[in-house]
Tab-separated table of C-alpha atoms in Angstrom:
chain	number	residue	atom	x	y	z
A	1	UNK	CA	0.000	0.000	0.000
A	2	UNK	CA	1.339	3.381	-0.965
A	3	UNK	CA	0.694	6.529	1.008
A	4	UNK	CA	-0.154	9.660	-0.959
A	5	UNK	CA	1.902	12.598	0.256
A	6	UNK	CA	0.289	16.026	-0.196
A	7	UNK	CA	1.515	17.728	-3.364
A	8	UNK	CA	2.691	20.849	-1.510
A	9	UNK	CA	5.081	18.739	0.574
A	10	UNK	CA	6.463	17.153	-2.571
A	11	UNK	CA	7.041	20.552	-4.048
A	12	UNK	CA	8.828	21.796	-0.982
A	13	UNK	CA	11.324	18.963	-0.838
A	14	UNK	CA	11.560	18.457	-4.615
A	15	UNK	CA	11.205	14.698	-4.177
A	16	UNK	CA	14.470	14.338	-2.287
A	17	UNK	CA	14.829	11.077	-0.402
A	18	UNK	CA	14.364	12.802	2.940
A	19	UNK	CA	11.407	10.716	3.992
A	20	UNK	CA	12.316	7.322	2.581
A	21	UNK	CA	11.058	5.293	-0.338
A	22	UNK	CA	7.372	5.877	0.424
A	23	UNK	CA	7.951	9.599	0.023
A	24	UNK	CA	9.771	9.130	-3.277
A	25	UNK	CA	7.071	6.819	-4.669
A	26	UNK	CA	4.280	9.175	-3.682
A	27	UNK	CA	6.071	12.182	-5.163
A	28	UNK	CA	6.758	10.417	-8.417
A	29	UNK	CA	3.078	9.614	-8.817
A	30	UNK	CA	1.914	13.143	-8.006
A	31	UNK	CA	1.628	15.695	-10.769
A	32	UNK	CA	3.810	18.555	-9.580
A	33	UNK	CA	2.989	21.798	-11.340
A	34	UNK	CA	5.978	23.949	-12.212
A	35	UNK	CA	5.634	27.481	-10.840
A	36	UNK	CA	5.231	30.126	-13.501
A	37	UNK	CA	7.697	32.995	-13.650
A	38	UNK	CA	6.506	36.003	-11.682
A	39	UNK	CA	5.380	38.921	-13.808
A	40	UNK	CA	6.098	41.470	-11.074
A	41	UNK	CA	7.299	41.640	-7.502
A	42	UNK	CA	5.930	43.261	-4.362
A	43	UNK	CA	7.353	46.662	-5.307
A	44	UNK	CA	5.887	46.778	-8.838
A	45	UNK	CA	2.675	44.690	-8.918
A	46	UNK	CA	0.444	47.654	-8.069
A	47	UNK	CA	2.328	50.135	-10.243
A	48	UNK	CA	0.811	51.439	-13.472
A	49	UNK	CA	2.387	50.602	-16.813
A	50	UNK	CA	4.808	53.276	-18.098
A	51	UNK	CA	5.245	54.905	-14.702
A	52	UNK	CA	8.142	55.618	-12.371
A	53	UNK	CA	7.893	55.553	-8.574
A	54	UNK	CA	10.458	57.183	-6.280
A	55	UNK	CA	11.222	56.851	-2.592
A	56	UNK	CA	14.008	58.075	-0.342
A	57	UNK	CA	14.718	61.755	-0.721
A	58	UNK	CA	11.385	62.214	-2.465
A	59	UNK	CA	8.197	60.188	-2.531
A	60	UNK	CA	6.685	60.879	-5.904
A	61	UNK	CA	5.554	59.083	-9.013
A	62	UNK	CA	5.409	60.201	-12.605
A	63	UNK	CA	4.104	59.078	-15.961
A	64	UNK	CA	6.728	58.331	-18.579
A	65	UNK	CA	6.646	59.701	-22.114
A	66	UNK	CA	4.928	58.176	-25.137
A	67	UNK	CA	8.159	56.419	-26.134
A	68	UNK	CA	8.108	54.319	-22.946
A	69	UNK	CA	9.677	50.952	-23.714
A	70	UNK	CA	10.834	51.969	-27.201
A	71	UNK	CA	14.207	50.732	-28.421
A	72	UNK	CA	16.473	52.709	-30.723
A	73	UNK	CA	19.777	51.831	-32.354
A	74	UNK	CA	22.583	54.049	-31.037
A	75	UNK	CA	24.295	56.048	-33.773
A	76	UNK	CA	26.429	58.659	-32.012
A	77	UNK	CA	26.286	58.580	-28.214
A	78	UNK	CA	27.055	55.310	-26.483
A	79	UNK	CA	28.282	52.102	-28.118
A	80	UNK	CA	27.556	52.389	-31.858
A	81	UNK	CA	25.129	49.713	-33.033
A	82	UNK	CA	23.867	48.962	-29.535
A	83	UNK	CA	20.151	49.004	-28.793
A	84	UNK	CA	19.208	51.896	-26.514
A	85	UNK	CA	16.363	51.707	-23.993
A	86	UNK	CA	15.490	55.141	-22.636
A	87	UNK	CA	12.856	56.755	-20.418
A	88	UNK	CA	11.922	60.387	-19.835
A	89	UNK	CA	9.398	61.971	-17.481
A	90	UNK	CA	8.708	64.822	-15.095
A	91	UNK	CA	6.527	65.770	-12.154
A	92	UNK	CA	6.175	68.667	-9.741
A	93	UNK	CA	8.643	67.195	-7.260
A	94	UNK	CA	10.965	65.706	-9.896
A	95	UNK	CA	11.261	68.201	-12.783
A	96	UNK	CA	13.173	65.715	-14.936
A	97	UNK	CA	14.002	62.019	-14.916
A	98	UNK	CA	16.162	60.601	-17.688
A	99	UNK	CA	17.291	57.001	-18.130
A	100	UNK	CA	19.542	55.554	-20.863
A	101	UNK	CA	20.526	51.884	-20.996
A	102	UNK	CA	22.634	50.445	-23.804
A	103	UNK	CA	21.714	46.785	-24.186
A	104	UNK	CA	24.311	45.713	-26.761
A	105	UNK	CA	23.929	44.693	-30.389
A	106	UNK	CA	21.785	41.586	-29.775
A	107	UNK	CA	19.649	42.060	-26.651
A	108	UNK	CA	17.455	39.272	-25.312
A	109	UNK	CA	14.862	38.920	-22.564
A	110	UNK	CA	16.244	38.249	-19.095
A	111	UNK	CA	17.591	39.931	-15.982
A	112	UNK	CA	20.469	42.403	-16.125
A	113	UNK	CA	22.546	44.451	-13.699
A	114	UNK	CA	24.540	47.623	-14.178
A	115	UNK	CA	27.597	45.448	-14.819
A	116	UNK	CA	26.011	43.297	-17.515
A	117	UNK	CA	24.743	46.064	-19.836
A	118	UNK	CA	27.038	48.008	-22.175
A	119	UNK	CA	26.533	51.267	-20.281
A	120	UNK	CA	23.733	53.060	-18.435
A	121	UNK	CA	22.785	56.317	-16.730
A	122	UNK	CA	19.873	57.492	-14.579
A	123	UNK	CA	19.554	61.156	-13.554
A	124	UNK	CA	16.795	63.030	-11.762
A	125	UNK	CA	16.566	66.662	-10.703
A	126	UNK	CA	14.855	67.951	-7.587
A	127	UNK	CA	12.388	70.804	-7.168
A	128	UNK	CA	13.897	71.485	-3.721
A	129	UNK	CA	16.947	73.161	-5.256
A	130	UNK	CA	18.123	73.609	-8.839
A	131	UNK	CA	21.587	72.317	-7.912
A	132	UNK	CA	20.327	68.979	-6.576
A	133	UNK	CA	20.640	65.929	-8.802
A	134	UNK	CA	20.375	62.234	-8.053
A	135	UNK	CA	22.680	60.278	-10.342
A	136	UNK	CA	23.637	56.674	-11.047
A	137	UNK	CA	25.301	54.950	-13.949
A	138	UNK	CA	28.340	53.211	-15.295
A	139	UNK	CA	30.343	56.466	-15.352
A	140	UNK	CA	28.904	57.938	-12.123
A	141	UNK	CA	30.723	57.976	-8.776
A	142	UNK	CA	29.375	56.105	-6.914
A	143	UNK	CA	27.791	54.039	-9.663
A	144	UNK	CA	24.613	53.198	-7.755
A	145	UNK	CA	22.640	50.041	-8.491
A	146	UNK	CA	20.591	48.864	-11.457
A	147	UNK	CA	18.377	45.801	-11.846
A	148	UNK	CA	16.645	45.500	-15.216
A	149	UNK	CA	14.224	42.685	-16.050
A	150	UNK	CA	13.203	42.433	-19.688
A	151	UNK	CA	10.152	40.180	-19.769
A	152	UNK	CA	9.750	40.571	-23.525
A	153	UNK	CA	11.204	42.517	-26.408
A	154	UNK	CA	10.648	42.811	-30.136
A	155	UNK	CA	13.461	44.003	-32.378
A	156	UNK	CA	12.658	45.705	-35.664
A	157	UNK	CA	14.482	44.771	-38.841
A	158	UNK	CA	17.791	46.488	-39.455
A	159	UNK	CA	16.486	48.584	-42.355
A	160	UNK	CA	15.570	52.215	-41.713
A	161	UNK	CA	16.583	53.055	-38.146
A	162	UNK	CA	16.016	49.648	-36.578
A	163	UNK	CA	14.643	49.818	-33.054
A	164	UNK	CA	11.808	47.907	-31.468
A	165	UNK	CA	10.045	47.740	-28.128
A	166	UNK	CA	10.565	46.184	-24.706
A	167	UNK	CA	8.482	45.401	-21.609
A	168	UNK	CA	9.620	44.734	-18.067
A	169	UNK	CA	10.693	46.411	-14.845
A	170	UNK	CA	13.657	48.456	-13.696
A	171	UNK	CA	14.852	49.342	-10.220
A	172	UNK	CA	17.761	51.614	-9.350
A	173	UNK	CA	19.429	53.403	-6.462
A	174	UNK	CA	20.713	56.911	-7.165
A	175	UNK	CA	23.088	59.083	-5.137
A	176	UNK	CA	22.897	62.792	-4.429
A	177	UNK	CA	25.209	65.107	-6.401
A	178	UNK	CA	25.082	68.746	-5.299
A	179	UNK	CA	27.388	71.713	-4.609
A	180	UNK	CA	28.638	72.065	-1.001
A	181	UNK	CA	26.200	73.558	1.515
A	182	UNK	CA	23.231	72.991	-0.803
A	183	UNK	CA	19.962	72.064	0.890
A	184	UNK	CA	18.532	69.132	-1.063
A	185	UNK	CA	16.167	67.884	1.624
A	186	UNK	CA	16.426	64.823	3.820
A	187	UNK	CA	18.404	61.860	2.561
A	188	UNK	CA	21.163	61.352	0.031
A	189	UNK	CA	19.635	58.351	-1.752
A	190	UNK	CA	16.789	57.984	-4.211
A	191	UNK	CA	15.264	54.600	-5.019
A	192	UNK	CA	13.329	54.299	-8.256
A	193	UNK	CA	11.179	51.616	-9.868
A	194	UNK	CA	9.917	51.747	-13.445
A	195	UNK	CA	7.284	49.517	-15.019
A	196	UNK	CA	7.182	49.540	-18.815
């Protein structure tokens, strides 16, 4: 007689022989569903598409421009021939937010960091003082942090200007850059999440 082990227990232990042969037999006969890849995490599930949310020095959100998620082929700035993913937006508290990420000549869906993309930059200005900027990127000091998840992308053919579109999420940590004795408000870090 074989004992049926609940499916959730089988999932948890991945059918390892931790409970003996009865456990293995029961797991092998159970249909274990593979978990689907998450489409968002706790910080982005309730965030609108083509929006940026900030926390840290400011607590604001903004709607990104009409080109949200558009890809372009770099011609002058950045690595020539690389696909460029960029975002632009503004709000009352954040007069400008600009993001540029060079994905290389043959980008694919997946997860990327600031070290695994060709180059990147993320800059925001603050309404608190014209001299206050929050900056991160491959040439910034400190570089800050970038996590980019491309859930899907479609590349256009190489004729005309190339390009395409991408969907996914981005999170970054930016550092304050300001002249000495400039009041930029509380905190020297800005955390940002973008859903596109």
